[in-house]
Amino acid sequence: MWFHDWPGFFGQNLDAYQDVLKNSSNPSRDGHFNTMTKDKDSTVRSFHFVYIVTLIFGTIIQFSDESEFVVDMSKLGLTHVPKDLPPETKVLDLSQNYISELHLSNVSFLSGLKVLRLSHNRIQCLDVSIFKFNQDLEYLDLSHNRLQKVSCHPIMSLKHLDLSFNDFDALPICKEFGNLTQLNFLGLSATKFQQLDLLPIAHLHLSCILLDLEGYYMKENEKESLQILNTKELHLVFHPDSFFSVQVNISVNSLRCLQLTNIKLNDDNCQVLLKFLTELTRGPNLLNFTLNHVETTWKCLIRAFQFLWPKPIEYLNIYNLTIVESIDEEDFTYQKTTLKALKMEHVINRVFLFSQTALYTVFSEMNIVMLTISDTFFVHMLCPQVPSTFKFLNFTQNVFTDSVFQNCNTLARLETLILQKNKLKDLFKVGLMTKDMLSLEILDVSWNSLEYDRHDENCIWVGSIVVLDLSSNILSDSVFRCLPPRVKVLDLHNNRIRSIPKDVTSLEALQELNVAFNFLAHLPGCGTFSSLSLLIIDYNSISNPSADFFQSCQKIRSLKAGNNPFQCTCELRDFIQGIGQVPSEVVEDWPDSYKCDYPESYKGTALKDFHVSQLSCNTALLIVTIGVTGLLVAVTVTVLCIYLDLPWYLRMLCQWTQTRRRARNVPLAELQRTLQFHAFISYSEHDSAWVKNELVPCLEKEDIKICLHERNFVPGKSIVENIINCIEKSYKSIFVLSPNFVQSEWCHYELYFAHHNLFHEGSNNLILILLEPIPQNSIPGKYHKLRALMAQRTYLEWPKEKSKHGLFWANIRAAFNMKLTLITENNDIPT
């Protein structure tokens, strides 16, 4: 876009204006390659330069980190300026409201105010002195109000003042305006002129003057004149519904850009426009001429072209053109011209029956460098009849078909061809179209319906193409077999590509590749593209990118692979590690656009936060780790078993289990028994003399029936089974503890089973008699149960003094504090 819709551009869209300035100085790819739109020809750069310079000629508002002090109160239906504005406000937007008055108190407290937008309100009168306390005010927009009078006051910091589209009778210029030395842009309205109306500002060097002439009228037989000094750009806006009739003689010094908006012409008043332009286009500095919102006949348009062809203009732009009445063949002389570029955008043809040759020949034979005809719905363009001077052709958004420029050998100088948004369908024919365009370097055929299915024919391309845009078509994997051999920049985004063939051998020169928005499942290696330095592959179906991508693509300087459905598994781990090993600027949008999609537990997790251990991803290492761990556990268990004599306890538990199982096989009548003994005595054979001479006689004297192994064990049964039976048939179990007891394994068996029975029966049936002291360290480690019993339970110690024996026996008798019904084979034995 160039300068069309300039009133809205300056008067209503400050934000857009700033964005354009920023984008002009900071170009970016925006999903495409910057080289796709970069013109390599110096004339094309000049074309863009004039555009940018013209924008800069408007007020340049420099915004710093104070952007937080922007107050936007537009479109709120306000009838007055709010009183509760923050005093630190820098930018205030009150446009498109119903404010009718401004007072000193409305803005005096905003000492730091720089930008004030009051366009599209109902203000009728303005005293500029209300801004005397706003010493930093740079931008003041009062366009599209009802102003009829302005009382002046110098605002020394003002750079942009827009008073256009108001109800002034004469130009609102006063001598105080001559002090606005920083003023760049000035917008004015008037219904009549006097030659010296602008004399007070004649010494100022303005970048742009906007004159609103919608309400201008001229008395009959009277011709007015206006001298405008020292402005680089002049924009005149006329009434949109009236035929052009302005006959003001306007002269401008050092004018470089001229724009006329709202031009309505027919064959009768066409000469009025040309006469009006005679003085304006006289200067040698005029480089850029723009017509916006034009309605004209074809004949008048050709006359305007013929008038402008010998002028010093280099860039001619026509936006929103409507052709009416008829299109007939007109004579046009392509004399020598300084015109470099013609741009026509958004052309409406209201003539339905016409000669296409008459229409297309005018443009195809032009002797200029650049031609842009976009958004016109032209169905064709003729091949020039003689070798053409065209270096740049842009036919965006027309309805060209595959037949355009076929067998055309007169475009040998063409360097850039843009056929975006047309009706092209066959990629093979597109390649064939270029075969005689020997200088063609940039080709843009994006946003068509291109496909390639001629596998039996080799594509023919001119060998000079280095930049090719095939984006937004319906191309599949086969496109890689029909590409220019020397292409360096290739844009294939938004197609139907599912894989990149590995046997492609003709793209060694490719440096930049964009395959975003396709259906690719894998990151391509660089074996096919040995020179690749930039790859855009985001928004595909890549789940497990190759871990060796960065090793394969040593020349890669930029990778954009985000927004893919990454599966956060072990296979992704090496790729993430590879990203960490390259410079941060190589992987674009990292880490924000790289997130897990599967498994569900990791969905939405950034790849940089996905961590999985080496052990879980390396099968061999996992097996070794499990084996070593199992071995360590086995060794540990073995050592513990040996230290704690676990086999002995397991053996005892086995014996106990077997005995209990055999007991379950005994009939119920036999199991229903009563106790037969008061006590079972366990002792070491070395202590048998004390047991038989002291303990047993004393107890049996008290009618306590004793079970001893030498007289009560049943022959034929195992020792373990006899021990268990004696313990179960005895009310108490007496253990005579001594160092000899500790050394007897059978004694320990008896203690083990008695203690087990203690928990099984839930009774308190153990009596411990310490015959001789047992040093704690003399008890073997495997007898930890004996250690525990001696530490936890009360035992009776056999006193050496005879005087204490009576108390000892009394305690023994007290332990048997119940009467038992002992059953013999046939008779009860009373206690």
PDB file of N, CA and C in Angstrom, residues 620-680:
ATOM      1  N   ALA A 620      19.742 -51.299  27.802  1.00  0.00           N
ATOM      2  CA  ALA A 620      20.910 -52.045  28.274  1.00  0.00           C
ATOM      3  C   ALA A 620      21.322 -51.594  29.670  1.00  0.00           C
ATOM      4  N   LEU A 621      21.335 -50.252  29.856  1.00  0.00           N
ATOM      5  CA  LEU A 621      21.699 -49.723  31.169  1.00  0.00           C
ATOM      6  C   LEU A 621      20.682 -50.143  32.221  1.00  0.00           C
ATOM      7  N   LEU A 622      19.388 -50.189  31.826  1.00  0.00           N
ATOM      8  CA  LEU A 622      18.339 -50.591  32.762  1.00  0.00           C
ATOM      9  C   LEU A 622      18.535 -52.040  33.196  1.00  0.00           C
ATOM     10  N   ILE A 623      18.856 -52.924  32.234  1.00  0.00           N
ATOM     11  CA  ILE A 623      19.068 -54.336  32.563  1.00  0.00           C
ATOM     12  C   ILE A 623      20.261 -54.496  33.498  1.00  0.00           C
ATOM     13  N   VAL A 624      21.360 -53.779  33.190  1.00  0.00           N
ATOM     14  CA  VAL A 624      22.552 -53.856  34.042  1.00  0.00           C
ATOM     15  C   VAL A 624      22.241 -53.350  35.439  1.00  0.00           C
ATOM     16  N   THR A 625      21.498 -52.231  35.508  1.00  0.00           N
ATOM     17  CA  THR A 625      21.157 -51.653  36.813  1.00  0.00           C
ATOM     18  C   THR A 625      20.303 -52.614  37.634  1.00  0.00           C
ATOM     19  N   ILE A 626      19.301 -53.230  36.973  1.00  0.00           N
ATOM     20  CA  ILE A 626      18.440 -54.192  37.688  1.00  0.00           C
ATOM     21  C   ILE A 626      19.260 -55.382  38.156  1.00  0.00           C
ATOM     22  N   GLY A 627      20.159 -55.861  37.279  1.00  0.00           N
ATOM     23  CA  GLY A 627      20.991 -57.006  37.656  1.00  0.00           C
ATOM     24  C   GLY A 627      21.892 -56.704  38.839  1.00  0.00           C
ATOM     25  N   VAL A 628      22.543 -55.537  38.784  1.00  0.00           N
ATOM     26  CA  VAL A 628      23.439 -55.155  39.890  1.00  0.00           C
ATOM     27  C   VAL A 628      22.652 -54.961  41.171  1.00  0.00           C
ATOM     28  N   THR A 629      21.483 -54.303  41.045  1.00  0.00           N
ATOM     29  CA  THR A 629      20.649 -54.079  42.231  1.00  0.00           C
ATOM     30  C   THR A 629      20.189 -55.400  42.827  1.00  0.00           C
ATOM     31  N   GLY A 630      19.748 -56.338  41.934  1.00  0.00           N
ATOM     32  CA  GLY A 630      19.323 -57.647  42.429  1.00  0.00           C
ATOM     33  C   GLY A 630      20.451 -58.390  43.118  1.00  0.00           C
ATOM     34  N   LEU A 631      21.654 -58.275  42.533  1.00  0.00           N
ATOM     35  CA  LEU A 631      22.809 -58.939  43.135  1.00  0.00           C
ATOM     36  C   LEU A 631      23.123 -58.365  44.506  1.00  0.00           C
ATOM     37  N   LEU A 632      23.056 -57.015  44.600  1.00  0.00           N
ATOM     38  CA  LEU A 632      23.312 -56.372  45.890  1.00  0.00           C
ATOM     39  C   LEU A 632      22.273 -56.783  46.919  1.00  0.00           C
ATOM     40  N   VAL A 633      21.002 -56.870  46.483  1.00  0.00           N
ATOM     41  CA  VAL A 633      19.943 -57.287  47.412  1.00  0.00           C
ATOM     42  C   VAL A 633      20.174 -58.721  47.872  1.00  0.00           C
ATOM     43  N   ALA A 634      20.561 -59.584  46.920  1.00  0.00           N
ATOM     44  CA  ALA A 634      20.801 -60.990  47.271  1.00  0.00           C
ATOM     45  C   ALA A 634      21.953 -61.118  48.262  1.00  0.00           C
ATOM     46  N   VAL A 635      23.039 -60.360  48.015  1.00  0.00           N
ATOM     47  CA  VAL A 635      24.185 -60.404  48.927  1.00  0.00           C
ATOM     48  C   VAL A 635      23.788 -59.889  50.301  1.00  0.00           C
ATOM     49  N   THR A 636      23.023 -58.772  50.306  1.00  0.00           N
ATOM     50  CA  THR A 636      22.591 -58.187  51.574  1.00  0.00           C
ATOM     51  C   THR A 636      21.720 -59.160  52.357  1.00  0.00           C
ATOM     52  N   VAL A 637      20.771 -59.784  51.670  1.00  0.00           N
ATOM     53  CA  VAL A 637      19.878 -60.748  52.334  1.00  0.00           C
ATOM     54  C   VAL A 637      20.666 -61.936  52.866  1.00  0.00           C
ATOM     55  N   THR A 638      21.622 -62.379  52.068  1.00  0.00           N
ATOM     56  CA  THR A 638      22.438 -63.517  52.510  1.00  0.00           C
ATOM     57  C   THR A 638      23.215 -63.177  53.768  1.00  0.00           C
ATOM     58  N   VAL A 639      23.825 -61.990  53.771  1.00  0.00           N
ATOM     59  CA  VAL A 639      24.592 -61.564  54.951  1.00  0.00           C
ATOM     60  C   VAL A 639      23.692 -61.448  56.165  1.00  0.00           C
ATOM     61  N   LEU A 640      22.500 -60.856  55.974  1.00  0.00           N
ATOM     62  CA  LEU A 640      21.567 -60.710  57.089  1.00  0.00           C
ATOM     63  C   LEU A 640      21.086 -62.068  57.587  1.00  0.00           C
ATOM     64  N   CYS A 641      20.862 -62.976  56.646  1.00  0.00           N
ATOM     65  CA  CYS A 641      20.406 -64.314  57.047  1.00  0.00           C
ATOM     66  C   CYS A 641      21.458 -65.015  57.906  1.00  0.00           C
ATOM     67  N   ILE A 642      22.709 -64.853  57.431  1.00  0.00           N
ATOM     68  CA  ILE A 642      23.786 -65.491  58.194  1.00  0.00           C
ATOM     69  C   ILE A 642      23.943 -64.828  59.554  1.00  0.00           C
ATOM     70  N   TYR A 643      23.849 -63.493  59.582  1.00  0.00           N
ATOM     71  CA  TYR A 643      24.048 -62.775  60.831  1.00  0.00           C
ATOM     72  C   TYR A 643      22.905 -63.045  61.813  1.00  0.00           C
ATOM     73  N   LEU A 644      21.696 -63.111  61.321  1.00  0.00           N
ATOM     74  CA  LEU A 644      20.528 -63.291  62.187  1.00  0.00           C
ATOM     75  C   LEU A 644      20.068 -64.748  62.274  1.00  0.00           C
ATOM     76  N   ASP A 645      20.840 -65.684  61.663  1.00  0.00           N
ATOM     77  CA  ASP A 645      20.499 -67.107  61.684  1.00  0.00           C
ATOM     78  C   ASP A 645      19.089 -67.359  61.174  1.00  0.00           C
ATOM     79  N   LEU A 646      18.747 -66.656  60.101  1.00  0.00           N
ATOM     80  CA  LEU A 646      17.405 -66.767  59.538  1.00  0.00           C
ATOM     81  C   LEU A 646      17.066 -68.198  59.120  1.00  0.00           C
ATOM     82  N   PRO A 647      18.012 -68.988  58.563  1.00  0.00           N
ATOM     83  CA  PRO A 647      17.655 -70.372  58.205  1.00  0.00           C
ATOM     84  C   PRO A 647      17.157 -71.179  59.398  1.00  0.00           C
ATOM     85  N   TRP A 648      17.773 -70.944  60.559  1.00  0.00           N
ATOM     86  CA  TRP A 648      17.332 -71.679  61.765  1.00  0.00           C
ATOM     87  C   TRP A 648      15.880 -71.364  62.087  1.00  0.00           C
ATOM     88  N   TYR A 649      15.534 -70.062  62.021  1.00  0.00           N
ATOM     89  CA  TYR A 649      14.149 -69.666  62.326  1.00  0.00           C
ATOM     90  C   TYR A 649      13.188 -70.181  61.264  1.00  0.00           C
ATOM     91  N   LEU A 650      13.617 -70.174  60.026  1.00  0.00           N
ATOM     92  CA  LEU A 650      12.758 -70.706  58.984  1.00  0.00           C
ATOM     93  C   LEU A 650      12.520 -72.203  59.191  1.00  0.00           C
ATOM     94  N   ARG A 651      13.560 -72.901  59.600  1.00  0.00           N
ATOM     95  CA  ARG A 651      13.422 -74.319  59.864  1.00  0.00           C
ATOM     96  C   ARG A 651      12.452 -74.576  61.010  1.00  0.00           C
ATOM     97  N   MET A 652      12.592 -73.754  62.068  1.00  0.00           N
ATOM     98  CA  MET A 652      11.673 -73.898  63.200  1.00  0.00           C
ATOM     99  C   MET A 652      10.232 -73.591  62.789  1.00  0.00           C
ATOM    100  N   LEU A 653      10.075 -72.526  61.979  1.00  0.00           N
ATOM    101  CA  LEU A 653       8.721 -72.160  61.532  1.00  0.00           C
ATOM    102  C   LEU A 653       8.133 -73.271  60.682  1.00  0.00           C
ATOM    103  N   CYS A 654       8.978 -73.897  59.884  1.00  0.00           N
ATOM    104  CA  CYS A 654       8.512 -75.010  59.060  1.00  0.00           C
ATOM    105  C   CYS A 654       8.054 -76.179  59.931  1.00  0.00           C
ATOM    106  N   GLN A 655       8.855 -76.480  60.952  1.00  0.00           N
ATOM    107  CA  GLN A 655       8.468 -77.563  61.871  1.00  0.00           C
ATOM    108  C   GLN A 655       7.154 -77.249  62.554  1.00  0.00           C
ATOM    109  N   TRP A 656       7.027 -76.022  63.013  1.00  0.00           N
ATOM    110  CA  TRP A 656       5.788 -75.604  63.690  1.00  0.00           C
ATOM    111  C   TRP A 656       4.589 -75.722  62.747  1.00  0.00           C
ATOM    112  N   THR A 657       4.777 -75.257  61.500  1.00  0.00           N
ATOM    113  CA  THR A 657       3.676 -75.304  60.528  1.00  0.00           C
ATOM    114  C   THR A 657       3.271 -76.739  60.241  1.00  0.00           C
ATOM    115  N   GLN A 658       4.267 -77.612  60.060  1.00  0.00           N
ATOM    116  CA  GLN A 658       3.949 -79.015  59.782  1.00  0.00           C
ATOM    117  C   GLN A 658       3.185 -79.641  60.942  1.00  0.00           C
ATOM    118  N   THR A 659       3.620 -79.339  62.183  1.00  0.00           N
ATOM    119  CA  THR A 659       2.933 -79.895  63.350  1.00  0.00           C
ATOM    120  C   THR A 659       1.501 -79.403  63.430  1.00  0.00           C
ATOM    121  N   ARG A 660       1.318 -78.114  63.170  1.00  0.00           N
ATOM    122  CA  ARG A 660      -0.050 -77.566  63.232  1.00  0.00           C
ATOM    123  C   ARG A 660      -0.921 -78.164  62.123  1.00  0.00           C
ATOM    124  N   ARG A 661      -0.315 -78.414  60.978  1.00  0.00           N
ATOM    125  CA  ARG A 661      -1.093 -79.000  59.889  1.00  0.00           C
ATOM    126  C   ARG A 661      -1.507 -80.432  60.230  1.00  0.00           C
ATOM    127  N   ARG A 662      -0.569 -81.186  60.823  1.00  0.00           N
ATOM    128  CA  ARG A 662      -0.933 -82.548  61.242  1.00  0.00           C
ATOM    129  C   ARG A 662      -2.005 -82.531  62.312  1.00  0.00           C
ATOM    130  N   ALA A 663      -1.938 -81.492  63.149  1.00  0.00           N
ATOM    131  CA  ALA A 663      -2.952 -81.381  64.199  1.00  0.00           C
ATOM    132  C   ALA A 663      -4.342 -81.161  63.593  1.00  0.00           C
ATOM    133  N   ARG A 664      -4.401 -80.453  62.458  1.00  0.00           N
ATOM    134  CA  ARG A 664      -5.697 -80.208  61.828  1.00  0.00           C
ATOM    135  C   ARG A 664      -6.294 -81.502  61.284  1.00  0.00           C
ATOM    136  N   ASN A 665      -5.418 -82.493  61.018  1.00  0.00           N
ATOM    137  CA  ASN A 665      -5.903 -83.772  60.507  1.00  0.00           C
ATOM    138  C   ASN A 665      -6.398 -84.711  61.613  1.00  0.00           C
ATOM    139  N   VAL A 666      -6.124 -84.342  62.867  1.00  0.00           N
ATOM    140  CA  VAL A 666      -6.576 -85.152  64.005  1.00  0.00           C
ATOM    141  C   VAL A 666      -8.064 -84.914  64.215  1.00  0.00           C
ATOM    142  N   PRO A 667      -8.839 -85.944  64.526  1.00  0.00           N
ATOM    143  CA  PRO A 667     -10.285 -85.746  64.754  1.00  0.00           C
ATOM    144  C   PRO A 667     -10.536 -84.697  65.828  1.00  0.00           C
ATOM    145  N   LEU A 668     -11.701 -84.056  65.670  1.00  0.00           N
ATOM    146  CA  LEU A 668     -12.053 -82.969  66.591  1.00  0.00           C
ATOM    147  C   LEU A 668     -12.133 -83.443  68.025  1.00  0.00           C
ATOM    148  N   ALA A 669     -12.594 -84.675  68.241  1.00  0.00           N
ATOM    149  CA  ALA A 669     -12.736 -85.187  69.619  1.00  0.00           C
ATOM    150  C   ALA A 669     -11.397 -85.252  70.321  1.00  0.00           C
ATOM    151  N   GLU A 670     -10.358 -85.578  69.551  1.00  0.00           N
ATOM    152  CA  GLU A 670      -9.049 -85.678  70.183  1.00  0.00           C
ATOM    153  C   GLU A 670      -8.474 -84.311  70.500  1.00  0.00           C
ATOM    154  N   LEU A 671      -8.895 -83.303  69.690  1.00  0.00           N
ATOM    155  CA  LEU A 671      -8.357 -81.957  69.919  1.00  0.00           C
ATOM    156  C   LEU A 671      -9.015 -81.283  71.108  1.00  0.00           C
ATOM    157  N   GLN A 672     -10.236 -81.740  71.417  1.00  0.00           N
ATOM    158  CA  GLN A 672     -10.938 -81.129  72.558  1.00  0.00           C
ATOM    159  C   GLN A 672     -10.392 -81.747  73.847  1.00  0.00           C
ATOM    160  N   ARG A 673      -9.394 -81.172  74.350  1.00  0.00           N
ATOM    161  CA  ARG A 673      -8.710 -81.714  75.527  1.00  0.00           C
ATOM    162  C   ARG A 673      -8.577 -80.632  76.570  1.00  0.00           C
ATOM    163  N   THR A 674      -8.188 -81.122  77.861  1.00  0.00           N
ATOM    164  CA  THR A 674      -7.845 -80.167  78.918  1.00  0.00           C
ATOM    165  C   THR A 674      -6.377 -80.309  79.210  1.00  0.00           C
ATOM    166  N   LEU A 675      -5.813 -79.375  79.958  1.00  0.00           N
ATOM    167  CA  LEU A 675      -4.392 -79.416  80.294  1.00  0.00           C
ATOM    168  C   LEU A 675      -4.088 -80.657  81.151  1.00  0.00           C
ATOM    169  N   GLN A 676      -2.914 -81.264  80.899  1.00  0.00           N
ATOM    170  CA  GLN A 676      -2.522 -82.477  81.638  1.00  0.00           C
ATOM    171  C   GLN A 676      -1.418 -82.224  82.650  1.00  0.00           C
ATOM    172  N   PHE A 677      -0.705 -81.087  82.466  1.00  0.00           N
ATOM    173  CA  PHE A 677       0.427 -80.798  83.353  1.00  0.00           C
ATOM    174  C   PHE A 677       0.351 -79.358  83.837  1.00  0.00           C
ATOM    175  N   HIS A 678       0.863 -79.203  85.058  1.00  0.00           N
ATOM    176  CA  HIS A 678       1.006 -77.838  85.542  1.00  0.00           C
ATOM    177  C   HIS A 678       2.163 -77.142  84.866  1.00  0.00           C
ATOM    178  N   ALA A 679       3.221 -77.883  84.596  1.00  0.00           N
ATOM    179  CA  ALA A 679       4.399 -77.218  84.053  1.00  0.00           C
ATOM    180  C   ALA A 679       5.232 -78.183  83.237  1.00  0.00           C
ATOM    181  N   PHE A 680       5.811 -77.618  82.165  1.00  0.00           N
ATOM    182  CA  PHE A 680       6.823 -78.311  81.388  1.00  0.00           C
ATOM    183  C   PHE A 680       8.153 -77.626  81.689  1.00  0.00           C
TER     184      PHE A 680
END
